Amino acid sequence: GSGTSGSGGMVLVQGGATTAASGGAVVVGSGEGTQTSSGSVSVASANGGGAGTSGRLVFSSGSSRGGNSGAICVGSGASTAGRGGGVVLSVGSGTSGAGGAMSLAGGRSTAKTGGAVVVGGGEGTQTSSGGVVIQTSNSGVSGSSGSLAFSSGSASGGNSGAVLLGSGAATGGRGGAVVVSAGSGTSGSGGRLSAAAGRSTAATGGTLVATSGEGTQT
């Protein structure tokens, strides 16, 4: 029910508990369309009023005391005669404040290696594989475009992680190029490109090596 002076009523859907086996599942599914499209499933919070925010959506698995916690899987179904469905994750825009941030982070571990974050294009078994594009949006007339930072974290008792930029090998064609370039300027100086080896306060500083590719036949 609705409320005129307090919060509206809550709806709780929960599977049954058990002390001997797996708890009951909660399944929400749309209807099948045997000739056309199946129905959609929409999970959304209502719009916020003039003095509040819209409600959050929380998708989370429970914690685990003696095993792995549950996974969260978000994906579209496969298609046998068409294109696979897209998966879009986007944050809201702001008309009087900053746009919302999006964060992707691997899990933290206090005993072993932290979780990895992997972003990859889809495999094309007959033609090209899908590309991966990481870029910031164009800026407005009075600002600068966002920066891109590729950096490994610091280490207190070992080596910090490496940053690798490279193309894959080719067995029947030319190896892919790697291009690093600074932006041009129409009313100011062009961007600077800097390559520097690491500094050391206890041993020799890092070396900077540039080599051309080996030709084993020519």
Tab-separated table of C-alpha atoms in Angstrom:
chain	number	residue	atom	x	y	z
A	1	GLY	CA	0.000	0.000	0.000
A	2	SER	CA	0.867	3.646	-0.388
A	3	GLY	CA	1.580	6.060	2.445
A	4	THR	CA	0.632	9.747	2.772
A	5	SER	CA	2.710	10.539	5.868
A	6	GLY	CA	5.131	7.634	6.002
A	7	SER	CA	6.904	5.120	3.803
A	8	GLY	CA	5.009	2.986	1.356
A	9	GLY	CA	4.620	-0.693	2.049
A	10	MET	CA	7.427	-3.124	1.255
A	11	VAL	CA	7.150	-6.210	-0.946
A	12	LEU	CA	9.347	-9.159	0.013
A	13	VAL	CA	9.761	-12.246	-2.159
A	14	GLN	CA	11.917	-14.898	-0.550
A	15	GLY	CA	12.605	-18.578	-1.011
A	16	GLY	CA	12.246	-20.985	1.847
A	17	ALA	CA	14.998	-21.691	4.362
A	18	THR	CA	16.312	-25.148	5.182
A	19	THR	CA	18.793	-26.521	7.700
A	20	ALA	CA	19.692	-29.673	5.723
A	21	ALA	CA	20.013	-28.769	2.031
A	22	SER	CA	19.977	-25.813	-0.351
A	23	GLY	CA	17.444	-23.097	0.326
A	24	GLY	CA	14.559	-22.534	-2.015
A	25	ALA	CA	15.106	-20.588	-5.211
A	26	VAL	CA	13.228	-17.538	-6.423
A	27	VAL	CA	12.606	-17.552	-10.170
A	28	VAL	CA	11.166	-14.607	-12.100
A	29	GLY	CA	10.691	-15.232	-15.793
A	30	SER	CA	8.757	-13.838	-18.719
A	31	GLY	CA	6.450	-15.814	-20.958
A	32	GLU	CA	7.722	-17.716	-23.958
A	33	GLY	CA	6.766	-16.559	-27.444
A	34	THR	CA	6.883	-19.597	-29.701
A	35	GLN	CA	6.344	-17.575	-32.895
A	36	THR	CA	7.526	-14.083	-31.964
A	37	SER	CA	9.396	-12.429	-29.104
A	38	SER	CA	9.271	-13.598	-25.520
A	39	GLY	CA	8.097	-11.197	-22.851
A	40	SER	CA	10.445	-8.849	-21.083
A	41	VAL	CA	11.254	-8.589	-17.387
A	42	SER	CA	11.664	-5.111	-15.943
A	43	VAL	CA	13.162	-4.402	-12.527
A	44	ALA	CA	13.109	-0.682	-11.793
A	45	SER	CA	12.766	1.725	-8.925
A	46	ALA	CA	10.281	4.578	-9.180
A	47	ASN	CA	11.296	8.147	-9.917
A	48	GLY	CA	12.248	10.318	-6.956
A	49	GLY	CA	10.325	13.413	-5.925
A	50	GLY	CA	11.556	16.983	-5.937
A	51	ALA	CA	13.438	16.617	-2.642
A	52	GLY	CA	14.682	13.041	-2.782
A	53	THR	CA	16.483	10.453	-4.855
A	54	SER	CA	15.195	7.508	-6.789
A	55	GLY	CA	15.506	4.154	-5.103
A	56	ARG	CA	18.559	1.981	-5.438
A	57	LEU	CA	18.739	-1.369	-7.185
A	58	VAL	CA	20.921	-3.875	-5.358
A	59	PHE	CA	21.982	-7.150	-6.953
A	60	SER	CA	24.118	-9.059	-4.509
A	61	SER	CA	24.842	-12.622	-3.501
A	62	GLY	CA	24.998	-13.576	0.145
A	63	SER	CA	28.163	-14.134	2.128
A	64	SER	CA	29.527	-17.615	2.828
A	65	ARG	CA	31.252	-18.943	5.948
A	66	GLY	CA	32.558	-22.299	4.666
A	67	GLY	CA	32.743	-22.033	0.891
A	68	ASN	CA	32.520	-19.719	-2.072
A	69	SER	CA	29.904	-16.995	-2.146
A	70	GLY	CA	27.404	-17.072	-4.974
A	71	ALA	CA	28.152	-15.629	-8.385
A	72	ILE	CA	26.167	-12.911	-10.142
A	73	CYS	CA	25.644	-13.600	-13.832
A	74	VAL	CA	24.369	-10.929	-16.211
A	75	GLY	CA	24.200	-11.911	-19.841
A	76	SER	CA	22.094	-12.199	-22.960
A	77	GLY	CA	21.075	-15.443	-24.604
A	78	ALA	CA	22.718	-17.021	-27.614
A	79	SER	CA	21.187	-16.717	-31.084
A	80	THR	CA	21.362	-19.378	-33.772
A	81	ALA	CA	20.081	-17.265	-36.691
A	82	GLY	CA	20.807	-13.667	-35.718
A	83	ARG	CA	22.938	-11.367	-33.636
A	84	GLY	CA	23.519	-12.014	-29.954
A	85	GLY	CA	21.758	-9.605	-27.635
A	86	GLY	CA	23.694	-6.708	-26.204
A	87	VAL	CA	24.402	-6.037	-22.544
A	88	VAL	CA	24.410	-2.353	-21.633
A	89	LEU	CA	25.602	-0.964	-18.310
A	90	SER	CA	25.336	2.789	-18.043
A	91	VAL	CA	25.122	5.389	-15.307
A	92	GLY	CA	22.779	8.345	-15.177
A	93	SER	CA	23.530	11.802	-16.480
A	94	GLY	CA	23.391	14.950	-14.374
A	95	THR	CA	21.877	18.279	-15.399
A	96	SER	CA	23.100	20.269	-12.379
A	97	GLY	CA	25.806	18.005	-10.998
A	98	ALA	CA	28.366	15.485	-12.152
A	99	GLY	CA	27.321	12.368	-14.000
A	100	GLY	CA	27.302	9.132	-12.061
A	101	ALA	CA	30.485	7.103	-11.755
A	102	MET	CA	30.892	3.473	-12.804
A	103	SER	CA	33.322	1.250	-10.957
A	104	LEU	CA	34.540	-2.237	-11.850
A	105	ALA	CA	36.756	-3.851	-9.242
A	106	GLY	CA	37.969	-7.346	-8.555
A	107	GLY	CA	37.390	-8.855	-5.152
A	108	ARG	CA	39.748	-8.230	-2.247
A	109	SER	CA	41.473	-11.072	-0.435
A	110	THR	CA	43.324	-11.028	2.861
A	111	ALA	CA	44.913	-14.469	2.304
A	112	LYS	CA	45.571	-14.860	-1.424
A	113	THR	CA	45.681	-12.954	-4.694
A	114	GLY	CA	42.834	-10.516	-5.250
A	115	GLY	CA	40.315	-11.124	-7.982
A	116	ALA	CA	41.058	-10.130	-11.557
A	117	VAL	CA	39.036	-7.878	-13.865
A	118	VAL	CA	38.907	-9.137	-17.454
A	119	VAL	CA	37.450	-7.171	-20.363
A	120	GLY	CA	37.586	-8.893	-23.741
A	121	GLY	CA	36.011	-8.701	-27.171
A	122	GLY	CA	33.981	-11.601	-28.471
A	123	GLU	CA	35.565	-14.338	-30.539
A	124	GLY	CA	34.795	-14.490	-34.246
A	125	THR	CA	35.352	-18.072	-35.359
A	126	GLN	CA	34.971	-17.219	-39.083
A	127	THR	CA	35.856	-13.523	-39.269
A	128	SER	CA	37.338	-10.850	-37.009
A	129	SER	CA	36.980	-10.834	-33.258
A	130	GLY	CA	35.235	-7.951	-31.557
A	131	GLY	CA	37.145	-4.856	-30.567
A	132	VAL	CA	37.547	-3.351	-27.121
A	133	VAL	CA	37.269	0.422	-26.945
A	134	ILE	CA	38.232	2.379	-23.834
A	135	GLN	CA	37.817	6.090	-24.237
A	136	THR	CA	36.567	9.206	-22.523
A	137	SER	CA	33.847	11.373	-23.991
A	138	ASN	CA	34.450	14.684	-25.695
A	139	SER	CA	34.471	17.710	-23.437
A	140	GLY	CA	32.307	20.801	-23.542
A	141	VAL	CA	33.422	24.221	-24.690
A	142	SER	CA	34.950	25.207	-21.341
A	143	GLY	CA	36.522	21.999	-20.095
A	144	SER	CA	38.915	19.248	-21.012
A	145	SER	CA	38.160	15.696	-21.959
A	146	GLY	CA	38.647	13.080	-19.284
A	147	SER	CA	41.987	11.427	-18.762
A	148	LEU	CA	42.804	7.751	-19.233
A	149	ALA	CA	45.059	6.244	-16.594
A	150	PHE	CA	46.616	2.801	-17.004
A	151	SER	CA	48.617	2.061	-13.902
A	152	SER	CA	49.488	-0.821	-11.638
A	153	GLY	CA	49.212	-0.499	-7.900
A	154	SER	CA	52.083	0.052	-5.530
A	155	ALA	CA	53.691	-2.762	-3.540
A	156	SER	CA	55.046	-2.600	-0.003
A	157	GLY	CA	56.889	-5.944	0.105
A	158	GLY	CA	57.442	-7.046	-3.480
A	159	ASN	CA	57.446	-5.922	-7.075
A	160	SER	CA	54.656	-3.731	-8.374
A	161	GLY	CA	52.674	-5.033	-11.312
A	162	ALA	CA	53.739	-4.517	-14.905
A	163	VAL	CA	51.764	-2.615	-17.535
A	164	LEU	CA	51.798	-4.401	-20.890
A	165	LEU	CA	50.683	-2.965	-24.230
A	166	GLY	CA	50.979	-5.253	-27.210
A	167	SER	CA	49.269	-6.858	-30.179
A	168	GLY	CA	48.846	-10.562	-30.746
A	169	ALA	CA	50.970	-12.730	-32.985
A	170	ALA	CA	49.758	-13.701	-36.472
A	171	THR	CA	50.488	-17.064	-38.114
A	172	GLY	CA	49.130	-16.188	-41.586
A	173	GLY	CA	49.451	-12.436	-41.844
A	174	ARG	CA	51.086	-9.330	-40.485
A	175	GLY	CA	51.401	-8.698	-36.771
A	176	GLY	CA	49.190	-5.946	-35.438
A	177	ALA	CA	50.653	-2.500	-34.929
A	178	VAL	CA	50.894	-0.661	-31.620
A	179	VAL	CA	50.518	3.097	-31.970
A	180	VAL	CA	51.067	5.573	-29.150
A	181	SER	CA	50.524	9.183	-30.141
A	182	ALA	CA	49.822	12.516	-28.512
A	183	GLY	CA	46.950	14.737	-29.586
A	184	SER	CA	47.284	17.684	-31.926
A	185	GLY	CA	46.407	21.261	-31.009
A	186	THR	CA	44.616	23.806	-33.215
A	187	SER	CA	45.096	26.848	-30.963
A	188	GLY	CA	47.815	25.634	-28.617
A	189	SER	CA	50.749	23.283	-28.482
A	190	GLY	CA	50.406	19.657	-29.420
A	191	GLY	CA	50.434	17.111	-26.648
A	192	ARG	CA	53.722	15.860	-25.261
A	193	LEU	CA	54.767	12.212	-25.430
A	194	SER	CA	57.065	11.151	-22.622
A	195	ALA	CA	58.708	7.792	-21.933
A	196	ALA	CA	60.711	7.490	-18.725
A	197	ALA	CA	62.224	4.574	-16.842
A	198	GLY	CA	61.605	4.133	-13.157
A	199	ARG	CA	63.516	5.938	-10.439
A	200	SER	CA	65.261	4.110	-7.597
A	201	THR	CA	66.516	5.420	-4.257
A	202	ALA	CA	68.448	2.227	-3.393
A	203	ALA	CA	69.707	0.710	-6.651
A	204	THR	CA	70.117	1.443	-10.340
A	205	GLY	CA	67.251	3.197	-12.055
A	206	GLY	CA	65.281	1.349	-14.665
A	207	THR	CA	66.443	1.134	-18.265
A	208	LEU	CA	64.580	2.366	-21.332
A	209	VAL	CA	64.899	-0.039	-24.277
A	210	ALA	CA	63.566	0.414	-27.809
A	211	THR	CA	64.280	-2.362	-30.313
A	212	SER	CA	63.089	-3.203	-33.794
A	213	GLY	CA	61.597	-6.548	-34.679
A	214	GLU	CA	63.684	-9.529	-35.688
A	215	GLY	CA	63.436	-10.864	-39.248
A	216	THR	CA	64.303	-14.554	-39.202
A	217	GLN	CA	64.093	-15.028	-43.008
A	218	THR	CA	65.020	-11.621	-44.423
